[in-house]
Each structure stands twice: as structure tokens, then as C-alpha cells.
Short mmCIF file of C-alpha atoms in Angstrom, two decimals:
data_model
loop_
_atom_site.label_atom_id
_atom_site.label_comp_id
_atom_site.label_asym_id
_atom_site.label_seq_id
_atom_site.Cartn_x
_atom_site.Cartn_y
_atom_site.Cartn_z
CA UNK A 23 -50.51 221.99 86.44
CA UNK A 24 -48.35 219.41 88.33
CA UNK A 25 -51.51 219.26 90.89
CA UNK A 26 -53.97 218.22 87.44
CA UNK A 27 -51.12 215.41 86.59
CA UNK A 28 -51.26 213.93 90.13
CA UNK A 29 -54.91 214.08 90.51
CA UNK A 30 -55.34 212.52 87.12
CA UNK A 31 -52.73 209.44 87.68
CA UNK A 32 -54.65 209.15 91.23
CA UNK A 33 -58.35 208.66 89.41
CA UNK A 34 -56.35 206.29 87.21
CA UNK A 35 -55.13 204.63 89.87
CA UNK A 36 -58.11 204.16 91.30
CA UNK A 37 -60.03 203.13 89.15
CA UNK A 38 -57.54 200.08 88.45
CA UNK A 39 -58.16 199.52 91.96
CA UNK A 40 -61.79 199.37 91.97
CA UNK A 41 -62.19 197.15 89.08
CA UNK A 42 -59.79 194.67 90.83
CA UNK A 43 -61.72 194.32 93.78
CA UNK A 44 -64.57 193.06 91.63
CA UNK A 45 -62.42 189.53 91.54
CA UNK A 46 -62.31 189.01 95.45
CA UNK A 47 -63.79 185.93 96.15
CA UNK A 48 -63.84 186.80 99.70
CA UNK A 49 -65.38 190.01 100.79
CA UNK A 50 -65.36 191.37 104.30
CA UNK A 51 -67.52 192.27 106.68
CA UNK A 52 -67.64 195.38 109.55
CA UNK A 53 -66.96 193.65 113.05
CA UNK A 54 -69.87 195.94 113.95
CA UNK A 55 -72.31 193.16 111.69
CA UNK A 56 -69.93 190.55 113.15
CA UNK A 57 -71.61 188.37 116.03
CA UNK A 58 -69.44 185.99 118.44
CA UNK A 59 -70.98 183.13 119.89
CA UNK A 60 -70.56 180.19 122.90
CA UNK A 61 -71.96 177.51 120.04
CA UNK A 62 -69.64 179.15 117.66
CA UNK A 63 -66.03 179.27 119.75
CA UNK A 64 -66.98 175.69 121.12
CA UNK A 65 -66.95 174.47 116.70
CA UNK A 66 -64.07 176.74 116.21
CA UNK A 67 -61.86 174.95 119.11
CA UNK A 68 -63.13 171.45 118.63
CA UNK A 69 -62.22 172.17 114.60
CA UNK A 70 -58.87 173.16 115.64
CA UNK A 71 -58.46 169.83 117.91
CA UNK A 72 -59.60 168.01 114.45
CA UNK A 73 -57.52 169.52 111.88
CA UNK A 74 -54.73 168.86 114.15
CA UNK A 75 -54.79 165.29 114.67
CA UNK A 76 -55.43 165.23 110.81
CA UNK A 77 -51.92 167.13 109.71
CA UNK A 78 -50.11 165.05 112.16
CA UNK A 79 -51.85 161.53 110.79
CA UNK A 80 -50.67 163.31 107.42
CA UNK A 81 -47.26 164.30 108.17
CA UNK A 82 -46.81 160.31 109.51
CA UNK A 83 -47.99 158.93 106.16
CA UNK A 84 -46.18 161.42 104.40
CA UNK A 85 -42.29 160.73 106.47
CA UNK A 86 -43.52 156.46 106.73
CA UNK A 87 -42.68 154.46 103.72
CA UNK A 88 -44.93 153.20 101.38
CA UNK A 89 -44.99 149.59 99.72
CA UNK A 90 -46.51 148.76 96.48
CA UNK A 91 -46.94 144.91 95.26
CA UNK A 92 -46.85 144.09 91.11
CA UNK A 93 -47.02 140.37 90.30
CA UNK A 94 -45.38 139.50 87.52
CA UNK A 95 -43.23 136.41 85.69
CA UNK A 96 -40.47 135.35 87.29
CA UNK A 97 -37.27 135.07 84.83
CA UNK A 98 -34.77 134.00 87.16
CA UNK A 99 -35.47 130.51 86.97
CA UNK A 100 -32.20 129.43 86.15
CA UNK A 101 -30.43 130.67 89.28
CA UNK A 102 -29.68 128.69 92.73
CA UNK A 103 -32.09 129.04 95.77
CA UNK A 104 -30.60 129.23 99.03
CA UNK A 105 -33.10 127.83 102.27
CA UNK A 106 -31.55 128.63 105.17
CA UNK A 107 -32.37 125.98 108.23
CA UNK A 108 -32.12 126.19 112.33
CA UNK A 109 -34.06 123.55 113.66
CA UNK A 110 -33.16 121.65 116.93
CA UNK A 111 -34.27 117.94 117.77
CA UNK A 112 -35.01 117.43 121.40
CA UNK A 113 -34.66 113.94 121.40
CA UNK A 114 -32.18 112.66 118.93
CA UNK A 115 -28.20 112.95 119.36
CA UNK A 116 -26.57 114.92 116.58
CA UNK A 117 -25.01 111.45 115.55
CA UNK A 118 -27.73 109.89 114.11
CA UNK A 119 -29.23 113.07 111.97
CA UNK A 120 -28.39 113.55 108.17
CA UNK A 121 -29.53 115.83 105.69
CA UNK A 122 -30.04 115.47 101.97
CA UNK A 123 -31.95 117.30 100.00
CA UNK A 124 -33.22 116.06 95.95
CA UNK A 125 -35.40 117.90 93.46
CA UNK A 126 -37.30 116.30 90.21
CA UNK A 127 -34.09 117.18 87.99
CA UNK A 128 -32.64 114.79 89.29
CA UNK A 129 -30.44 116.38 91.57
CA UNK A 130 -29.36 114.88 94.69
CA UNK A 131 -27.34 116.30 98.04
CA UNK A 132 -26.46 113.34 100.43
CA UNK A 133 -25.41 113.46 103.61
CA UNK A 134 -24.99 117.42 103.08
CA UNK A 135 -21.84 118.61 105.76
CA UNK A 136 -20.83 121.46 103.54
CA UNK A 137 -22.49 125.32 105.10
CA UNK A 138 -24.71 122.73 107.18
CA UNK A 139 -23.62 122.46 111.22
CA UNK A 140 -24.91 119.99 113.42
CA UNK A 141 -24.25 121.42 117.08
CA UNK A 142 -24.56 119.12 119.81
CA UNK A 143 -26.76 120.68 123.19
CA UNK A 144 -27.21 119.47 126.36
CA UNK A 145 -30.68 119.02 127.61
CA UNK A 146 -30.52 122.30 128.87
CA UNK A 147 -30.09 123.78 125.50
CA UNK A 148 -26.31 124.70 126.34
CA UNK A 149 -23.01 123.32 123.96
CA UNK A 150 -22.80 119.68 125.39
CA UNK A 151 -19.75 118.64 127.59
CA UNK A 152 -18.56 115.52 127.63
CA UNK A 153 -19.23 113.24 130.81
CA UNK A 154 -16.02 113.19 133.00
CA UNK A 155 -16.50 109.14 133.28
CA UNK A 156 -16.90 109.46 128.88
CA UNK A 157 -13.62 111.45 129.04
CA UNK A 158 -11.75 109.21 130.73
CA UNK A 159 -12.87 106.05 129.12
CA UNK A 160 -11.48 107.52 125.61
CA UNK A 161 -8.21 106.50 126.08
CA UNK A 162 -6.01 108.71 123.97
CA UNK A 163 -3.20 106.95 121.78
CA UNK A 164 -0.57 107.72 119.45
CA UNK A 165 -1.39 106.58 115.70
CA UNK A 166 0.89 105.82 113.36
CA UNK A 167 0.17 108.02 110.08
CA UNK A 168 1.05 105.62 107.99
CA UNK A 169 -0.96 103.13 109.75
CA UNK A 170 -3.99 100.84 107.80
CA UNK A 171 -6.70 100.09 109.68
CA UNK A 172 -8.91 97.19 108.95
CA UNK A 173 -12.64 98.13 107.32
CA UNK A 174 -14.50 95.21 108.06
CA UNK A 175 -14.80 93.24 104.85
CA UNK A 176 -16.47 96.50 103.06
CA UNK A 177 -12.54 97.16 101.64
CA UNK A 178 -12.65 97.86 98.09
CA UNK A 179 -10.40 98.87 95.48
CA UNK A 180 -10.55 102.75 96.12
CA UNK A 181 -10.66 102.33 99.32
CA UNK A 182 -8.04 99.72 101.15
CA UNK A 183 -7.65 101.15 104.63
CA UNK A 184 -10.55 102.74 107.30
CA UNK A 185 -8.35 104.50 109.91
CA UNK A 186 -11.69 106.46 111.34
CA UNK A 187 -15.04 105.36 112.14
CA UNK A 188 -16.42 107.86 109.42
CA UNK A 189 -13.81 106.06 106.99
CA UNK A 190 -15.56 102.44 107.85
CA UNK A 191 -19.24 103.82 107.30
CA UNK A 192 -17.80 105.35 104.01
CA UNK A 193 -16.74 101.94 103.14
CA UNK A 194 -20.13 100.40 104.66
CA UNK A 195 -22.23 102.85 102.56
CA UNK A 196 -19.90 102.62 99.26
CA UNK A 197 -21.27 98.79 98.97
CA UNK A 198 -24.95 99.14 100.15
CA UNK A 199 -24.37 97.60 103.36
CA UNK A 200 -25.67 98.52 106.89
CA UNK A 201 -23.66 98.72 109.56
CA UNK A 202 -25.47 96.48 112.75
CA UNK A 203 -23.47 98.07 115.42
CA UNK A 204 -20.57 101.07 116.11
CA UNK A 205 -19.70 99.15 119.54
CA UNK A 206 -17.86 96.40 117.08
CA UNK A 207 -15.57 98.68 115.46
CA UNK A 208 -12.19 99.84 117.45
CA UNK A 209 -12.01 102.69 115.45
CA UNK A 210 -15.29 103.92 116.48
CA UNK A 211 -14.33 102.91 120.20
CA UNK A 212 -11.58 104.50 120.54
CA UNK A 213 -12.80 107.92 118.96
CA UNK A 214 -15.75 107.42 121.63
CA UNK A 215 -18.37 107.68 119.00
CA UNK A 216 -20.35 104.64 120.92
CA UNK A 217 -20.25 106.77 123.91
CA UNK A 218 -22.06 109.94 122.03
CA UNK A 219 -24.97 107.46 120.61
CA UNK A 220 -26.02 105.67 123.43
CA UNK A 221 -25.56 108.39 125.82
CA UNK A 222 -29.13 109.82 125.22
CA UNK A 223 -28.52 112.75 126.94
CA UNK A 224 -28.19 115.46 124.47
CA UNK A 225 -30.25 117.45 121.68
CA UNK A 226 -29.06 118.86 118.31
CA UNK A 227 -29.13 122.00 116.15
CA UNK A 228 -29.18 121.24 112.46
CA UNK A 229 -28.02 124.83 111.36
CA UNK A 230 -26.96 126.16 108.04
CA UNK A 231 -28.24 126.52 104.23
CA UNK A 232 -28.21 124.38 101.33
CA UNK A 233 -28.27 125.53 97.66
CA UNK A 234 -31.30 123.92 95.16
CA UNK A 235 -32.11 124.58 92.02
CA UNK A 236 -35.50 126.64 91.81
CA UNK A 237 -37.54 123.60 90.70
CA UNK A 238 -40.35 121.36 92.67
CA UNK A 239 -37.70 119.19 95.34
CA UNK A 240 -37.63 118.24 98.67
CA UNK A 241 -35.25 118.16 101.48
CA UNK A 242 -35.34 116.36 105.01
CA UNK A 243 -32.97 115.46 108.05
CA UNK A 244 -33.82 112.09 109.27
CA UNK A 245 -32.34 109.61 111.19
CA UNK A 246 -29.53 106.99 109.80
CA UNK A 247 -26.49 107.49 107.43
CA UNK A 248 -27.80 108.12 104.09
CA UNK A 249 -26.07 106.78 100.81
CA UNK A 250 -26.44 106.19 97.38
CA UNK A 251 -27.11 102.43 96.01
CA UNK A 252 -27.91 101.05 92.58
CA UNK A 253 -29.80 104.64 92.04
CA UNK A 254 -31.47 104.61 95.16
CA UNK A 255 -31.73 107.02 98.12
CA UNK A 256 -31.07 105.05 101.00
CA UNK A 257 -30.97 105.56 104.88
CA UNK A 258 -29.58 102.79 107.10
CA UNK A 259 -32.02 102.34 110.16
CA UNK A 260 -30.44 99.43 111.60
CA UNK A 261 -30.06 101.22 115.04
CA UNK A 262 -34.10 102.07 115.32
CA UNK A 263 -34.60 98.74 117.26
CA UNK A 264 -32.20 99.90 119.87
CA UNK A 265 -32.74 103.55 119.80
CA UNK A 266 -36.33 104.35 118.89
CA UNK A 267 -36.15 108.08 117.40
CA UNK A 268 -38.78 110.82 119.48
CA UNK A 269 -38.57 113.53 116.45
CA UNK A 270 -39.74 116.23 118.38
CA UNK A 271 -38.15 119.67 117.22
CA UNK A 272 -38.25 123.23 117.24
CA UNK A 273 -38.06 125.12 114.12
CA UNK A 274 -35.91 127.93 114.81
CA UNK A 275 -36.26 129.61 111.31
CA UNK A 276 -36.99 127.96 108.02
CA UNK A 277 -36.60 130.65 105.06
CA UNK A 278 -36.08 130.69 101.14
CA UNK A 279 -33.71 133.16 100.77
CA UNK A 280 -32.18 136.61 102.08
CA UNK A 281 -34.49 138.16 104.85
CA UNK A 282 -36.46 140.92 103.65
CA UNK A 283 -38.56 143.38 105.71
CA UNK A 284 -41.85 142.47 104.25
CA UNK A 285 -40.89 138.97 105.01
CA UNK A 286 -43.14 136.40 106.81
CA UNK A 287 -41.77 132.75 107.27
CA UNK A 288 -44.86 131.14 108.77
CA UNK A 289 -42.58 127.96 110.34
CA UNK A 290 -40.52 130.53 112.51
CA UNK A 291 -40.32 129.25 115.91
CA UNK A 292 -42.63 126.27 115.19
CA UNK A 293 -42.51 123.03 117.85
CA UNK A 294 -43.90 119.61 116.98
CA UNK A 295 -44.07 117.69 119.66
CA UNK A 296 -44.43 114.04 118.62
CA UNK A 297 -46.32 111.60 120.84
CA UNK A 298 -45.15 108.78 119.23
CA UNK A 299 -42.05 107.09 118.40
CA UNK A 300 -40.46 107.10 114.67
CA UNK A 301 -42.58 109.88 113.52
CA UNK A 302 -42.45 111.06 110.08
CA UNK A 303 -43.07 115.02 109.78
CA UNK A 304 -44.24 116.07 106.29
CA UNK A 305 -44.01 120.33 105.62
CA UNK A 306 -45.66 121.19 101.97
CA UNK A 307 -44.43 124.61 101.31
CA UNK A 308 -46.11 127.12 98.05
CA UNK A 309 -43.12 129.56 97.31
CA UNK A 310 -43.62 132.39 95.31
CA UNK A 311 -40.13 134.58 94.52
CA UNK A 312 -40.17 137.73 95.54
CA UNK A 313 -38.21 140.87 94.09
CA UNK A 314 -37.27 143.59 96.87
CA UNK A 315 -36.60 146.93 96.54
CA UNK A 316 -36.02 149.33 99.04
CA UNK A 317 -35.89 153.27 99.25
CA UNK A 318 -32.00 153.18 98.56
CA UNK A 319 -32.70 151.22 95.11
CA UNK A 320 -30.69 148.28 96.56
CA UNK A 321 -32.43 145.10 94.92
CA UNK A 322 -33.17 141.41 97.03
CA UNK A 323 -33.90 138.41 95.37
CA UNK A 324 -36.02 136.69 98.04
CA UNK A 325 -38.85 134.66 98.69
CA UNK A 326 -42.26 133.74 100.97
CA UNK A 327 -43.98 130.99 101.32
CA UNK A 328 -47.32 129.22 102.77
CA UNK A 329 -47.16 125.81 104.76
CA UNK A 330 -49.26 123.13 105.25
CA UNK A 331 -48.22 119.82 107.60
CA UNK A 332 -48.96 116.05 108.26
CA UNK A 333 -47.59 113.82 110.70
CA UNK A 334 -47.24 109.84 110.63
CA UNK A 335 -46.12 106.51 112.02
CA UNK A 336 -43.95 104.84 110.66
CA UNK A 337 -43.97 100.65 111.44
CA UNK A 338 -40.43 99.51 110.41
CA UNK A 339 -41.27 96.24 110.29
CA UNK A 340 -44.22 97.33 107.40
CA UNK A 341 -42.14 100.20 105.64
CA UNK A 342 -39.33 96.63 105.24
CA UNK A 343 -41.66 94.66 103.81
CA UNK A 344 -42.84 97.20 101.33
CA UNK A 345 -46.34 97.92 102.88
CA UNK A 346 -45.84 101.17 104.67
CA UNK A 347 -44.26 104.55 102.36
CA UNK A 348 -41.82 106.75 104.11
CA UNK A 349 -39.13 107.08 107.38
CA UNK A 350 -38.66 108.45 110.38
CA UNK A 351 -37.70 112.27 110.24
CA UNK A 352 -38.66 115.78 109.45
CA UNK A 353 -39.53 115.98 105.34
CA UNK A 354 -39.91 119.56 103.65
CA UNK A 355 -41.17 119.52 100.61
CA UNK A 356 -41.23 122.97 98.15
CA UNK A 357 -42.89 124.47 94.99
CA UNK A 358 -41.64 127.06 93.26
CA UNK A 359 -44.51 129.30 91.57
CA UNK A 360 -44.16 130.69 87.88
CA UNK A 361 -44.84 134.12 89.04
CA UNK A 362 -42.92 136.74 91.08
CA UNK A 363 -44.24 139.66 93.49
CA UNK A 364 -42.52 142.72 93.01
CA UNK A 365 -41.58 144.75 96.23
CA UNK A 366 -41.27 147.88 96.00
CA UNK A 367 -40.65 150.94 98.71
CA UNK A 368 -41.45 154.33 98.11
CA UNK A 369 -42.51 157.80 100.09
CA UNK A 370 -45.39 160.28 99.20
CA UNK A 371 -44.09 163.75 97.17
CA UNK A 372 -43.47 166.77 99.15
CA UNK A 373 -46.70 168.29 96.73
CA UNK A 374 -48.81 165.21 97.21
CA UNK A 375 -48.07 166.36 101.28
CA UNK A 376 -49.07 169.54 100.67
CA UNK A 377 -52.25 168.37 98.57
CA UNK A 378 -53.27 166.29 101.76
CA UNK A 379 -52.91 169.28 104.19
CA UNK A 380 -54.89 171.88 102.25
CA UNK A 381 -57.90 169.49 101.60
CA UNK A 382 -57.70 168.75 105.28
CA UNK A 383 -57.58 172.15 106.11
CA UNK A 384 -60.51 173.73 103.75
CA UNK A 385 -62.47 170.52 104.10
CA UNK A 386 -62.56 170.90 107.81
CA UNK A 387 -63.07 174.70 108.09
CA UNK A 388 -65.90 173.91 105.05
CA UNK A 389 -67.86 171.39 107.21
CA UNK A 390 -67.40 173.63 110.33
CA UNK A 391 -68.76 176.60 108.87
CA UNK A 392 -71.77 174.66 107.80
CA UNK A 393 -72.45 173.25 110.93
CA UNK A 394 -72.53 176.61 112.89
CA UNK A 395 -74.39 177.94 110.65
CA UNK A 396 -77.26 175.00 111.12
CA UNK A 397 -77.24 175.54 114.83
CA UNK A 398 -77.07 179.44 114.82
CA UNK A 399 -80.15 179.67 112.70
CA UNK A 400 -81.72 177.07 114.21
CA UNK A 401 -80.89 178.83 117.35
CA UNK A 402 -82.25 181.71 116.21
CA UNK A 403 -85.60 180.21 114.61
CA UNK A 404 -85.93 179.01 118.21
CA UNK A 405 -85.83 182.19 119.72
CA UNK A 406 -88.51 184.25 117.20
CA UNK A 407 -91.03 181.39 118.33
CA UNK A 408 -90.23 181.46 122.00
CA UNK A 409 -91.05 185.52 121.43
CA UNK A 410 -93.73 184.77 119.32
CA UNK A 411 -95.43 182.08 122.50
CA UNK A 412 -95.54 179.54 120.05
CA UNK A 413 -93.01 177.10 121.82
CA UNK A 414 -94.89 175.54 124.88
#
């Protein structure tokens, strides 16, 4: 009885077998119907080789990080911009630079010494050391502090007493004047200022950033003090007829904004070497603000830009007389674009990984089983006619 109950759970059994292997989608064959072959092995390893280099291209893309781009309005109009400048002059003494910067608000920057550094180099690029002879004709004295040192007619009623050079071209600027020459003033003399201009024998690096508001503006570092007079932007140039300015520079880097990985500042490292004297260098920059965001969710406000240039001569004696536009110097102009690209990093999903690897895997064993099966029955074809004499 126990032997009927066994028997009858076995057919069961069975038979729940039996219908399940109606659903196998891959049915086997005897190895006695199997057949190996040279053609076949050779697809089977160079398959292998294939599917290989595949998962590993995969498995890159999948652990490398992705970057998508959206474009889209910029709403942060209202903050600051910060350009950050290195750019060193090969042939103009850090004395005789300035920088200013304006924009069409009206805003205005002049002679900008805040965040901005102007190191002086020696022609070989190194921190510049003053001439032993220089040294020693800079006769060191003890000032009174209380002292009130003459500032050459330009005294006003703010401003009685110059006790520095930089106090008399103040005073100089303060009433529109130009000042003819630095070798007349003691105070200038004695802090061996004269010296440093005429010595001709040193470069500068203009180095630092300046703040602007994100409209259309401009910003340049040219040659003379510059001041403010009766509303106008003005540079005094007296000293060009003595010291012709050769503007030829290096820019070291030239970006709006933090650096971001994706960033490309086109004027990196760029030289202009001018092959004439008082040279005006004109830089049209397109910015377009960018919004960064990296794989740690960390946001950076940035942006990129595109450049285009133009160089000039400038005649002083025309540019005086009104006929010639423009000065000597280096002259960046910038545009800030309505719209905003939106940076974003991101990596692939462990599933979209696995997605990859399974279509490389059945797609490759797919087309490989296709192709050994053209050239075994072609093989084969080839063989009935060569028994057959039909193949010469």
C-alpha cells in the first residue's frame, strides 16, 4: 500500500516535470550529434578577445564621470563677477602700468591697487634687485613726522602737504594736471622712484582680480597715472616722448571666475609680441555664465568665454589733436550673455552597467553564432560539390 502511494506521488511528480520542460527555450543536444571545428574554435577565441575589450570599454564608462550641458536663463545678474588677471609686460617697468576697469553703469575702478599686485621682474623673469650703484645713490634720511613737504603748486584745500612722491601725483591728478617730470620732485628723488623709471631694465606682473558688475564693461592696464577730471577718464602720457612703451606681454591666465574642470580660458598663456612702439591691444571677450556641479553636489558659479583681438598704433601727436581714438596699452573688453550653461556631473547606474554588459555579451555570442554557422555550411556545401566533381 505504502509502495501504490510512492509510485503514485512519483507519476505525479513526473508529470509536473515533463510539462515544465515544454518552456525551455534552450534544448540540448547529445555531444555524440555535437561536431568541433578549427573555423569554429578560431570564432569562439577571437569572440572571447571581443567581448573582452567590450566589458572593459564598459566598466571605464561606467566608473568615468559623465557631464551633461542644459542652457538656460541666467538669474544671477545682480551679483559681482570676479576676473582674475596674471599678465606680465616685457618691456614696461611696473611704474608706469595702471589698471582701471569701467562698465556702461557707470561704474568706474581707477588706478585699482586693492587684490591687484604689480611685481617687479628682472629681465630674467626673477623678483628684481636693486642695482648696487641705485642703492647707494638713495641716500637714506631721517624725516620728521610732522614734517610738510611742498606739492608743487597742485596744494589744495584737502590736501596742504605731499610728503611722498605718490602724495604729489595725488595732488597732480586731484587738479587735472600732468606731471612733466619725477626727476624735479625731491620727494620722488629721494625715494629713488626716478631711478626705477628710467632704469629700463625690468618687466612686470600685473597679478590679482578685480570685482565688476555682470554687465557689458571693459577693463585695461595701460601706461600713465590714470585719474578722474571733469567726468573724464584720463591717463597722463607725458613721459611717452621719453620712454616710448613696447607693450609686449604674456598672458599668464585671464579667467571670469572660480576655475572649474570643464573650464577653457582660450587667452591662457597667450604672447603678443608688438613690433611697434605705443601699441594699443584690443581683447573682445563673449561670456556666457556657467553653473557647476560636481558629483559631491558642491555648486560653482563660473564662467567661459570666446576671444577675438586687434592690435593698433597709436600716433600721440594725432590721438592730442583729436584725430586718432584710443592709448597705448592692453584693453579687454567683456559681454555678459543672457543665458547660462548648466554643468552638471553624474555616473551611469550600477543596472544601466549591467544593461551594457549583457547586450554586449548576447549581442556578441548572437553575431558569432551566425557567422560560424555561414562558414560551416558553406564549408560544407563546398565539400558535397568537390564529391560530386562539380568544383574544377
Amino acid at each position: 500500500m505504502a509502495s501504490a502511494v510512492a509510485g503514485g506521488g512519483g507519476a505525479g511528480g513526473g508529470s509536473m516535470f515533463g510539462s515544465l520542460r515544454k518552456f525551455d527555450a534552450y534544448p540540448k543536444t547529445i555531444d555524440d550529434f555535437r561536431i568541433k571545428t578549427c573555423g569554429g574554435a578560431t570564432i569562439t577565441i577571437v569572440s572571447g578577445i571581443i567581448m573582452i575589450a567590450l566589458f572593459l570599454a564598459e566598466l571605464n564608462f561606467y566608473l568615468g564621470v559623465s557631464i551633461r550641458e542644459t542652457l538656460l536663463m541666467d538669474t544671477t545678474r545682480s551679483e559681482l563677477m570676479d576676473i582674475y588677471i596674471d599678465v606680465t609686460f616685457h618691456k614696461i617697468p611696473c611704474e608706469y602700468l595702471s589698471v582701471d576697469a569701467m562698465d556702461v553703469s557707470g561704474g568706474q575702478q581707477v588706478d585699482v591697487d586693492q587684490d591687484v599686485q604689480k611685481i617687479r621682474l628682472g629681465l630674467d623673469g626673477e623678483p628684481y634687485v636693486e642695482p648696487e650703484t641705485a642703492a647707494v645713490a638713495v641716500v637714506a634720511e631721517e624725516l620728521d613726522p610732522n614734517r610738510c613737504e611742498s606739492c608743487y603748486g597742485a596744494e589744495t584745500d584737502n590736501r596742504k602737504c605731499c610728503n611722498s612722491c605718490e602724495d604729489v601725483r595725488n595732488a597732480y591728478r586731484e587738479r587735472g594736471w600732468g606731471l612733466e617730470s619725477l626727476g624735479a620732485i625731491d620727494q620722488c628723488k629721494r625715494e629713488g622712484i626716478v631711478g626705477k623709471a628710467n632704469a629700463n631694465k625690468e618687466m612686470c606682473r600685473v597679478k590679482g582680480n578685480l570685482k565688476v558688475s555682470k554687465v557689458t564693461g571693459n577693463f585695461h592696464i595701460s601706461p600713465g597715472k590714470s585719474f578722474q577730471h571733469n567726468h573724464a577718464h584720463v591717463h597722463d602720457l607725458k613721459f611717452l616722448s621719453e620712454f616710448p612703451i613696447n607693450l609686449t606681454h604674456t598672458i599668464n591666465r585671464l579667467a571670469y571666475g572660480e576655475f572649474v574642470p570643464t573650464q577653457v580660458n582660450p587667452l591662457d598663456n597667450h604672447t603678443f609680441v608688438a613690433t611697434t612702439l605705443n601699441t594699443m591691444r584690443q581683447y573682445y571677450t563673449q561670456v556666457v555664465p556657467m553653473r557647476y556641479q560636481g558629483l559631491n553636489s558642491e555648486v560653482v558659479l563660473s564662467n567661459q568665454y570666446s576671444v577675438t583681438y586687434h592690435s593698433k598704433t597709436i600716433d600721440l601727436a594725432k590721438a592730442s589733436r583729436g584725430e586718432q581714438s584710443g592709448l597705448p596699452g592692453m584693453f579687454i573688453s567683456y559681454d555678459i550673455s543672457p543665458l547660462m550653461v548648466e554643468v552638471t556631473e553624474h555616473r551611469r547606474s550600477f543596472t544601466h552597467f549591467l544593461t551594457g554588459v549583457c547586450a554586449i555579451v548576447g549581442g556578441v555570442f548572437t553575431v558569432a553564432g551566425i557567422i560560424d554557422s555561414m562558414v560551416y555550411n558553406s564549408y560544407r556545401a563546398f565539400q558535397k560539390k568537390l564529391q560530386l566533381g562539380k568544383v574544377n
